[in-house]
Structures are given as structure tokens and as C-alpha cells.
mmCIF file of C-alpha atoms in Angstrom:
data_model
loop_
_atom_site.group_PDB
_atom_site.id
_atom_site.type_symbol
_atom_site.label_atom_id
_atom_site.label_comp_id
_atom_site.label_asym_id
_atom_site.label_seq_id
_atom_site.Cartn_x
_atom_site.Cartn_y
_atom_site.Cartn_z
ATOM 1 C CA MET A 1 -4.475 12.365 -129.863
ATOM 2 C CA GLN A 2 -5.346 12.478 -133.179
ATOM 3 C CA SER A 3 -6.601 8.807 -133.098
ATOM 4 C CA ALA A 4 -8.185 9.042 -129.447
ATOM 5 C CA LEU A 5 -10.422 11.514 -131.341
ATOM 6 C CA GLY A 6 -10.831 9.361 -134.624
ATOM 7 C CA LYS A 7 -12.293 6.351 -131.774
ATOM 8 C CA GLN A 8 -14.448 8.989 -129.997
ATOM 9 C CA LEU A 9 -16.085 10.619 -133.778
ATOM 10 C CA GLU A 10 -16.477 6.645 -134.554
ATOM 11 C CA ALA A 11 -18.550 5.677 -130.905
ATOM 12 C CA LEU A 12 -20.606 8.849 -130.943
ATOM 13 C CA PRO A 13 -23.205 7.542 -132.932
ATOM 14 C CA THR A 14 -23.480 4.474 -131.216
ATOM 15 C CA ALA A 15 -23.686 6.425 -127.657
ATOM 16 C CA GLU A 16 -26.674 8.574 -129.266
ATOM 17 C CA GLU A 17 -28.337 5.360 -130.354
ATOM 18 C CA SER A 18 -28.323 4.125 -126.956
ATOM 19 C CA VAL A 19 -29.248 7.081 -125.336
ATOM 20 C CA GLU A 20 -32.443 7.047 -127.853
ATOM 21 C CA LEU A 21 -32.710 3.324 -126.512
ATOM 22 C CA PHE A 22 -32.808 3.823 -122.766
ATOM 23 C CA ARG A 23 -35.345 6.972 -123.622
ATOM 24 C CA ARG A 24 -38.270 4.936 -124.762
ATOM 25 C CA LEU A 25 -37.588 1.908 -122.456
ATOM 26 C CA ALA A 26 -37.175 4.450 -119.284
ATOM 27 C CA ALA A 27 -40.279 5.747 -120.399
ATOM 28 C CA ALA A 28 -42.393 2.667 -120.757
ATOM 29 C CA ASN A 29 -40.635 1.223 -117.130
ATOM 30 C CA PRO A 30 -38.776 3.410 -115.346
ATOM 31 C CA ALA A 31 -37.654 1.464 -112.261
ATOM 32 C CA ALA A 32 -35.952 -0.980 -114.916
ATOM 33 C CA PHE A 33 -34.046 1.821 -116.923
ATOM 34 C CA GLU A 34 -33.697 4.708 -115.410
ATOM 35 C CA PRO A 35 -29.926 3.961 -113.823
ATOM 36 C CA GLY A 36 -29.250 2.698 -117.782
ATOM 37 C CA PHE A 37 -30.415 6.077 -119.185
ATOM 38 C CA ALA A 38 -28.689 8.492 -116.905
ATOM 39 C CA THR A 39 -25.328 6.242 -117.301
ATOM 40 C CA ALA A 40 -26.040 6.438 -121.148
ATOM 41 C CA LEU A 41 -26.698 10.111 -121.028
ATOM 42 C CA ASN A 42 -22.935 11.235 -119.561
ATOM 43 C CA ASN A 43 -21.071 8.510 -121.722
ATOM 44 C CA LEU A 44 -23.102 10.816 -124.258
ATOM 45 C CA GLY A 45 -21.937 13.860 -122.560
ATOM 46 C CA ASN A 46 -18.445 12.790 -122.266
ATOM 47 C CA ARG A 47 -18.351 12.417 -125.621
ATOM 48 C CA MET A 48 -19.465 15.331 -126.601
ATOM 49 C CA ARG A 49 -17.216 17.397 -124.136
ATOM 50 C CA TYR A 50 -14.238 15.221 -125.404
ATOM 51 C CA LEU A 51 -14.838 15.968 -129.216
ATOM 52 C CA GLY A 52 -15.279 19.853 -127.727
ATOM 53 C CA ARG A 53 -18.660 20.260 -127.814
ATOM 54 C CA TRP A 54 -19.863 21.667 -125.187
ATOM 55 C CA GLU A 55 -23.215 22.765 -125.486
ATOM 56 C CA GLU A 56 -23.722 19.191 -126.002
ATOM 57 C CA GLY A 57 -22.759 17.988 -123.607
ATOM 58 C CA LEU A 58 -24.072 20.136 -121.822
ATOM 59 C CA ARG A 59 -27.616 19.087 -122.427
ATOM 60 C CA ALA A 60 -26.854 15.419 -121.601
ATOM 61 C CA THR A 61 -25.327 15.783 -118.347
ATOM 62 C CA GLN A 62 -28.148 18.402 -117.720
ATOM 63 C CA GLU A 63 -30.898 15.644 -118.373
ATOM 64 C CA ALA A 64 -29.017 13.290 -116.858
ATOM 65 C CA VAL A 65 -28.493 14.750 -113.570
ATOM 66 C CA PRO A 66 -32.730 14.900 -111.965
ATOM 67 C CA ILE A 67 -33.043 10.992 -113.502
ATOM 68 C CA CYS A 68 -30.273 10.601 -111.051
ATOM 69 C CA ARG A 69 -31.500 12.502 -108.039
ATOM 70 C CA ARG A 70 -34.909 10.272 -108.517
ATOM 71 C CA LEU A 71 -32.555 7.290 -108.142
ATOM 72 C CA VAL A 72 -30.660 8.664 -105.190
ATOM 73 C CA SER A 73 -33.856 10.016 -103.657
ATOM 74 C CA ALA A 74 -34.972 6.034 -103.980
ATOM 75 C CA ASN A 75 -31.224 4.545 -102.711
ATOM 76 C CA PRO A 76 -28.794 6.906 -101.827
ATOM 77 C CA ALA A 77 -25.563 4.527 -100.905
ATOM 78 C CA ALA A 78 -26.310 2.981 -104.670
ATOM 79 C CA TYR A 79 -26.439 6.103 -106.745
ATOM 80 C CA GLU A 80 -24.772 9.023 -104.674
ATOM 81 C CA LEU A 81 -21.456 8.518 -106.902
ATOM 82 C CA GLU A 82 -22.739 8.336 -109.486
ATOM 83 C CA LEU A 83 -24.493 12.094 -109.020
ATOM 84 C CA ALA A 84 -21.901 13.188 -107.730
ATOM 85 C CA MET A 85 -19.696 12.054 -110.851
ATOM 86 C CA LEU A 86 -22.295 14.139 -112.843
ATOM 87 C CA LEU A 87 -22.600 17.268 -110.578
ATOM 88 C CA GLY A 88 -18.738 17.278 -111.235
ATOM 89 C CA ASN A 89 -19.193 17.095 -115.477
ATOM 90 C CA LEU A 90 -22.168 19.280 -114.986
ATOM 91 C CA GLY A 91 -19.217 22.046 -113.071
ATOM 92 C CA ASN A 92 -17.020 21.669 -115.508
ATOM 93 C CA ASP A 93 -19.472 22.408 -119.035
ATOM 94 C CA MET A 94 -20.574 25.130 -116.845
ATOM 95 C CA SER A 95 -17.198 26.687 -116.198
ATOM 96 C CA TYR A 96 -16.329 25.733 -119.845
ATOM 97 C CA LEU A 97 -19.202 27.506 -120.958
ATOM 98 C CA GLY A 98 -19.088 31.249 -118.410
ATOM 99 C CA ARG A 99 -21.592 30.397 -116.296
ATOM 100 C CA ARG A 100 -19.748 30.466 -113.368
ATOM 101 C CA ASP A 101 -22.399 30.801 -110.463
ATOM 102 C CA GLU A 102 -24.028 27.152 -111.692
ATOM 103 C CA ALA A 103 -20.177 26.337 -111.867
ATOM 104 C CA LEU A 104 -19.470 26.833 -108.415
ATOM 105 C CA ALA A 105 -23.059 25.044 -106.943
ATOM 106 C CA ALA A 106 -22.521 22.465 -108.955
ATOM 107 C CA THR A 107 -19.053 21.673 -108.186
ATOM 108 C CA ARG A 108 -19.680 22.443 -104.306
ATOM 109 C CA GLU A 109 -22.633 19.719 -104.210
ATOM 110 C CA ALA A 110 -20.374 17.313 -105.888
ATOM 111 C CA VAL A 111 -17.921 17.826 -103.439
ATOM 112 C CA GLU A 112 -20.560 17.322 -100.590
ATOM 113 C CA LEU A 113 -21.481 14.270 -101.268
ATOM 114 C CA TYR A 114 -17.847 12.368 -102.158
ATOM 115 C CA ARG A 115 -17.388 13.740 -98.796
ATOM 116 C CA ARG A 116 -20.047 11.377 -97.632
ATOM 117 C CA ARG A 117 -19.205 8.567 -99.267
ATOM 118 C CA ALA A 118 -15.408 8.505 -98.655
ATOM 119 C CA ALA A 119 -16.230 8.571 -95.308
ATOM 120 C CA ASP A 120 -17.204 4.745 -95.861
ATOM 121 C CA ASN A 121 -15.038 4.031 -98.424
ATOM 122 C CA PRO A 122 -12.044 6.038 -98.946
ATOM 123 C CA PRO A 123 -9.780 4.434 -100.999
ATOM 124 C CA ALA A 124 -12.471 4.246 -103.888
ATOM 125 C CA VAL A 125 -13.545 7.976 -103.484
ATOM 126 C CA GLU A 126 -10.976 10.304 -101.945
ATOM 127 C CA PRO A 127 -9.550 10.449 -105.661
ATOM 128 C CA ARG A 128 -12.021 11.595 -107.060
ATOM 129 C CA LEU A 129 -12.818 13.755 -104.475
ATOM 130 C CA ALA A 130 -9.173 15.296 -105.022
ATOM 131 C CA MET A 131 -9.818 15.935 -108.144
ATOM 132 C CA VAL A 132 -13.193 18.017 -107.546
ATOM 133 C CA LEU A 133 -11.757 20.084 -104.624
ATOM 134 C CA ASP A 134 -9.431 21.354 -106.858
ATOM 135 C CA ASN A 135 -11.674 21.706 -109.707
ATOM 136 C CA LEU A 136 -13.964 23.905 -106.584
ATOM 137 C CA GLY A 137 -11.406 25.520 -106.152
ATOM 138 C CA SER A 138 -10.816 27.159 -110.067
ATOM 139 C CA ASP A 139 -14.331 28.330 -109.586
ATOM 140 C CA LEU A 140 -13.750 29.569 -105.987
ATOM 141 C CA SER A 141 -10.854 31.606 -107.095
ATOM 142 C CA ALA A 142 -12.843 32.630 -110.092
ATOM 143 C CA ALA A 143 -15.934 33.974 -108.107
ATOM 144 C CA GLY A 144 -13.249 36.177 -106.396
ATOM 145 C CA GLN A 145 -13.605 33.751 -103.057
ATOM 146 C CA LEU A 146 -9.099 33.406 -103.065
ATOM 147 C CA GLU A 147 -8.990 32.661 -99.717
ATOM 148 C CA ALA A 148 -11.957 29.181 -99.747
ATOM 149 C CA ALA A 149 -10.006 28.497 -103.444
ATOM 150 C CA LEU A 150 -7.046 28.297 -101.726
ATOM 151 C CA ALA A 151 -8.337 25.729 -98.817
ATOM 152 C CA ALA A 152 -9.666 23.626 -101.745
ATOM 153 C CA VAL A 153 -7.312 22.932 -103.769
ATOM 154 C CA GLN A 154 -4.444 22.365 -100.160
ATOM 155 C CA GLU A 155 -7.171 20.022 -98.902
ATOM 156 C CA ALA A 156 -7.225 18.518 -102.693
ATOM 157 C CA VAL A 157 -3.117 18.519 -102.288
ATOM 158 C CA ALA A 158 -3.552 16.373 -98.803
ATOM 159 C CA ILE A 159 -5.250 13.885 -100.205
ATOM 160 C CA TYR A 160 -3.553 13.289 -103.571
ATOM 161 C CA ARG A 161 -0.143 13.309 -101.003
ATOM 162 C CA ARG A 162 -1.797 10.229 -99.271
ATOM 163 C CA LEU A 163 -2.696 8.442 -102.287
ATOM 164 C CA ALA A 164 0.469 9.100 -103.896
ATOM 165 C CA ALA A 165 2.511 7.390 -101.044
ATOM 166 C CA ASP A 166 1.105 4.281 -101.223
ATOM 167 C CA ASN A 167 0.825 4.333 -105.578
ATOM 168 C CA PRO A 168 3.051 6.832 -107.464
ATOM 169 C CA ALA A 169 2.510 5.426 -110.222
ATOM 170 C CA GLY A 170 -1.278 6.102 -110.267
ATOM 171 C CA PHE A 171 -0.802 9.647 -108.209
ATOM 172 C CA GLU A 172 2.342 11.269 -108.574
ATOM 173 C CA HIS A 173 1.104 13.101 -111.789
ATOM 174 C CA HIS A 174 -2.068 14.240 -110.175
ATOM 175 C CA LEU A 175 -0.047 15.078 -107.227
ATOM 176 C CA ALA A 176 2.040 17.450 -109.510
ATOM 177 C CA GLY A 177 -0.790 19.619 -110.795
ATOM 178 C CA THR A 178 -2.127 20.315 -107.890
ATOM 179 C CA LEU A 179 0.783 21.423 -106.135
ATOM 180 C CA GLY A 180 1.054 23.753 -109.822
ATOM 181 C CA ASN A 181 -2.195 24.617 -109.001
ATOM 182 C CA LEU A 182 -1.963 25.086 -104.933
ATOM 183 C CA GLY A 183 1.486 27.703 -106.592
ATOM 184 C CA ASN A 184 -0.795 29.371 -109.150
ATOM 185 C CA HIS A 185 -3.335 29.959 -105.788
ATOM 186 C CA LEU A 186 -0.940 31.478 -103.456
ATOM 187 C CA ALA A 187 0.857 33.739 -106.148
ATOM 188 C CA ASN A 188 -3.068 35.232 -106.270
ATOM 189 C CA LEU A 189 -2.882 36.667 -102.695
ATOM 190 C CA GLY A 190 0.772 37.316 -102.696
ATOM 191 C CA ARG A 191 2.311 34.338 -101.031
ATOM 192 C CA ARG A 192 5.038 34.056 -103.141
ATOM 193 C CA ASP A 193 7.732 32.020 -101.272
ATOM 194 C CA GLU A 194 4.787 29.723 -100.238
ATOM 195 C CA SER A 195 4.219 29.142 -104.303
ATOM 196 C CA MET A 196 7.232 28.971 -105.404
ATOM 197 C CA ALA A 197 7.448 26.176 -103.312
ATOM 198 C CA ALA A 198 4.487 24.093 -104.500
ATOM 199 C CA THR A 199 5.668 25.274 -107.486
ATOM 200 C CA ARG A 200 9.295 23.682 -107.436
ATOM 201 C CA GLU A 201 7.900 20.759 -105.729
ATOM 202 C CA ALA A 202 5.999 20.053 -108.627
ATOM 203 C CA LEU A 203 8.480 20.781 -111.104
ATOM 204 C CA GLU A 204 10.525 17.574 -108.925
ATOM 205 C CA ILE A 205 7.887 15.110 -109.421
ATOM 206 C CA TYR A 206 7.401 17.003 -113.209
ATOM 207 C CA ARG A 207 11.355 16.306 -114.364
ATOM 208 C CA ARG A 208 10.846 12.714 -112.635
ATOM 209 C CA LEU A 209 8.036 11.684 -114.894
ATOM 210 C CA ALA A 210 9.348 13.576 -118.108
ATOM 211 C CA ALA A 211 12.487 11.127 -117.795
ATOM 212 C CA ALA A 212 10.500 8.629 -118.406
ATOM 213 C CA ASN A 213 7.853 9.746 -120.508
ATOM 214 C CA PRO A 214 8.378 12.924 -122.529
ATOM 215 C CA ASP A 215 6.213 13.446 -124.758
ATOM 216 C CA ALA A 216 2.813 13.064 -121.486
ATOM 217 C CA PHE A 217 4.955 15.903 -119.248
ATOM 218 C CA GLU A 218 7.303 17.429 -120.828
ATOM 219 C CA PRO A 219 4.619 20.315 -122.082
ATOM 220 C CA ARG A 220 3.139 20.348 -118.206
ATOM 221 C CA LEU A 221 6.879 20.786 -117.461
ATOM 222 C CA ALA A 222 7.091 23.512 -119.989
ATOM 223 C CA GLY A 223 4.202 25.407 -118.242
ATOM 224 C CA LEU A 224 5.267 24.977 -114.740
ATOM 225 C CA LEU A 225 8.833 26.581 -115.389
ATOM 226 C CA ASP A 226 7.082 29.811 -116.910
ATOM 227 C CA ASN A 227 4.987 29.688 -113.576
ATOM 228 C CA LEU A 228 8.506 30.190 -111.779
ATOM 229 C CA ALA A 229 10.032 31.999 -113.896
ATOM 230 C CA SER A 230 7.045 34.413 -113.541
ATOM 231 C CA ASP A 231 6.998 33.812 -109.682
ATOM 232 C CA LEU A 232 11.042 35.138 -109.498
ATOM 233 C CA ALA A 233 11.054 38.084 -111.864
ATOM 234 C CA GLU A 234 8.135 39.176 -109.157
#
């Protein structure tokens, strides 16, 4: 973690310089340089987010979104996925900063875009759709829409099941994490037996993963065991 954090700190000035260079180029020639400008802003937002500088990350993403909307209006097939990614990041930033209504609106729009693109290219888009559906579940739950939250996470689990069946190494950990979230959503609705079943399935996956990579997966395993203990106590 320290090493990764150090690399992000080293990369930040380069990302900031890239944004300012693209800003000047895009001002002179939008058609040629706005796509690169939007990408540079997204990269800067990601760096800021990783460093815990959420407000600055949000500002970078907010600047990128309208640029990408213009690109989508001219060429949806080329830029809708990038817009969906930016909106997903925007939703995460808003959610972290407590701006729940705005987070929910951004995440919903990202889901709609990913659904549309997944119809054309499921293998490339479904992993992103599942991730944003999981985030949508969190946003809906925070808004008190518990049934809708459950439906979103159930859909994410179904996608991850398919992906993990074909590529366990790539997607089992995502399936386990989303099953853990599913358990929480079911518990919020008082469906304790189903909650425990989802949590136990997630535990089975994490136990297997932790046996091969304890440092990466034992913390998640411990958190789920605590959740299961709460369900059992209920």
C-alpha cells in the first residue's frame, strides 16, 4: 500500500501537467484534443481519489463529464462507454462526500449507458455494468429504497456468477464481494435466512482465495465473518 501510494504521489504532478497541456490544446482545437482532455481529467480524478483528495477528484470529474457529453452527442458509439465510466466515478465521489441525491442520479445514468453498450458487446461491458449496479445498490439503500437496492445487487450477482464461471481467477473475488453486499441488503429487509445464505457463499469463496493469498483476502474474510455473526445472533 505504501509503495502504491508513493507511486500515485509521484504521478500526480505529471497528471496535472497533462491536464493543463490538453486544456490549452483543446481551447485551440476542440475537435482534435477534447477526447484527450477528457481522458486526462479522468486520470487526474482517479489519482486524487486514490490519495483521498475527494473534492479535487470530484472537480476533475465534473469538468470531464460535459466534455464527454459533447463527444457522445457527435459519436455515441465511440464515447458512451467513457461517459458511463466518468458518471460512475462521479457517483462514487458524490456518495463519498455525502451528496446522495446527485450520486444516485449519476450512477443511474451510468447503469443505463452500460446496459445499452452491453447489448452490443457483453464480454467487454458486463464487468463494468455489474460493478456500477453494485454501487447503485449502495446509493439506493442510502436513499431508503431498499427493495430497489436489492434488485440492483441481485442483478450484479447474476452477472458476476456468469463471469466467474468462465473466468474464476478474474471474477470470483468480485462475486464474493457482491454476495457480501447482497447479504447486507437482505438483512436490511429482515430476510435473515437469505442473508446468511449469501454471506456463507461469499465466505466459501473468500476462504479459498485467502488460502492462496492471505494478505489480500483475510481482511475481507474477517469482515464477512463478523457480518455472519450478527446475522446468527439475530
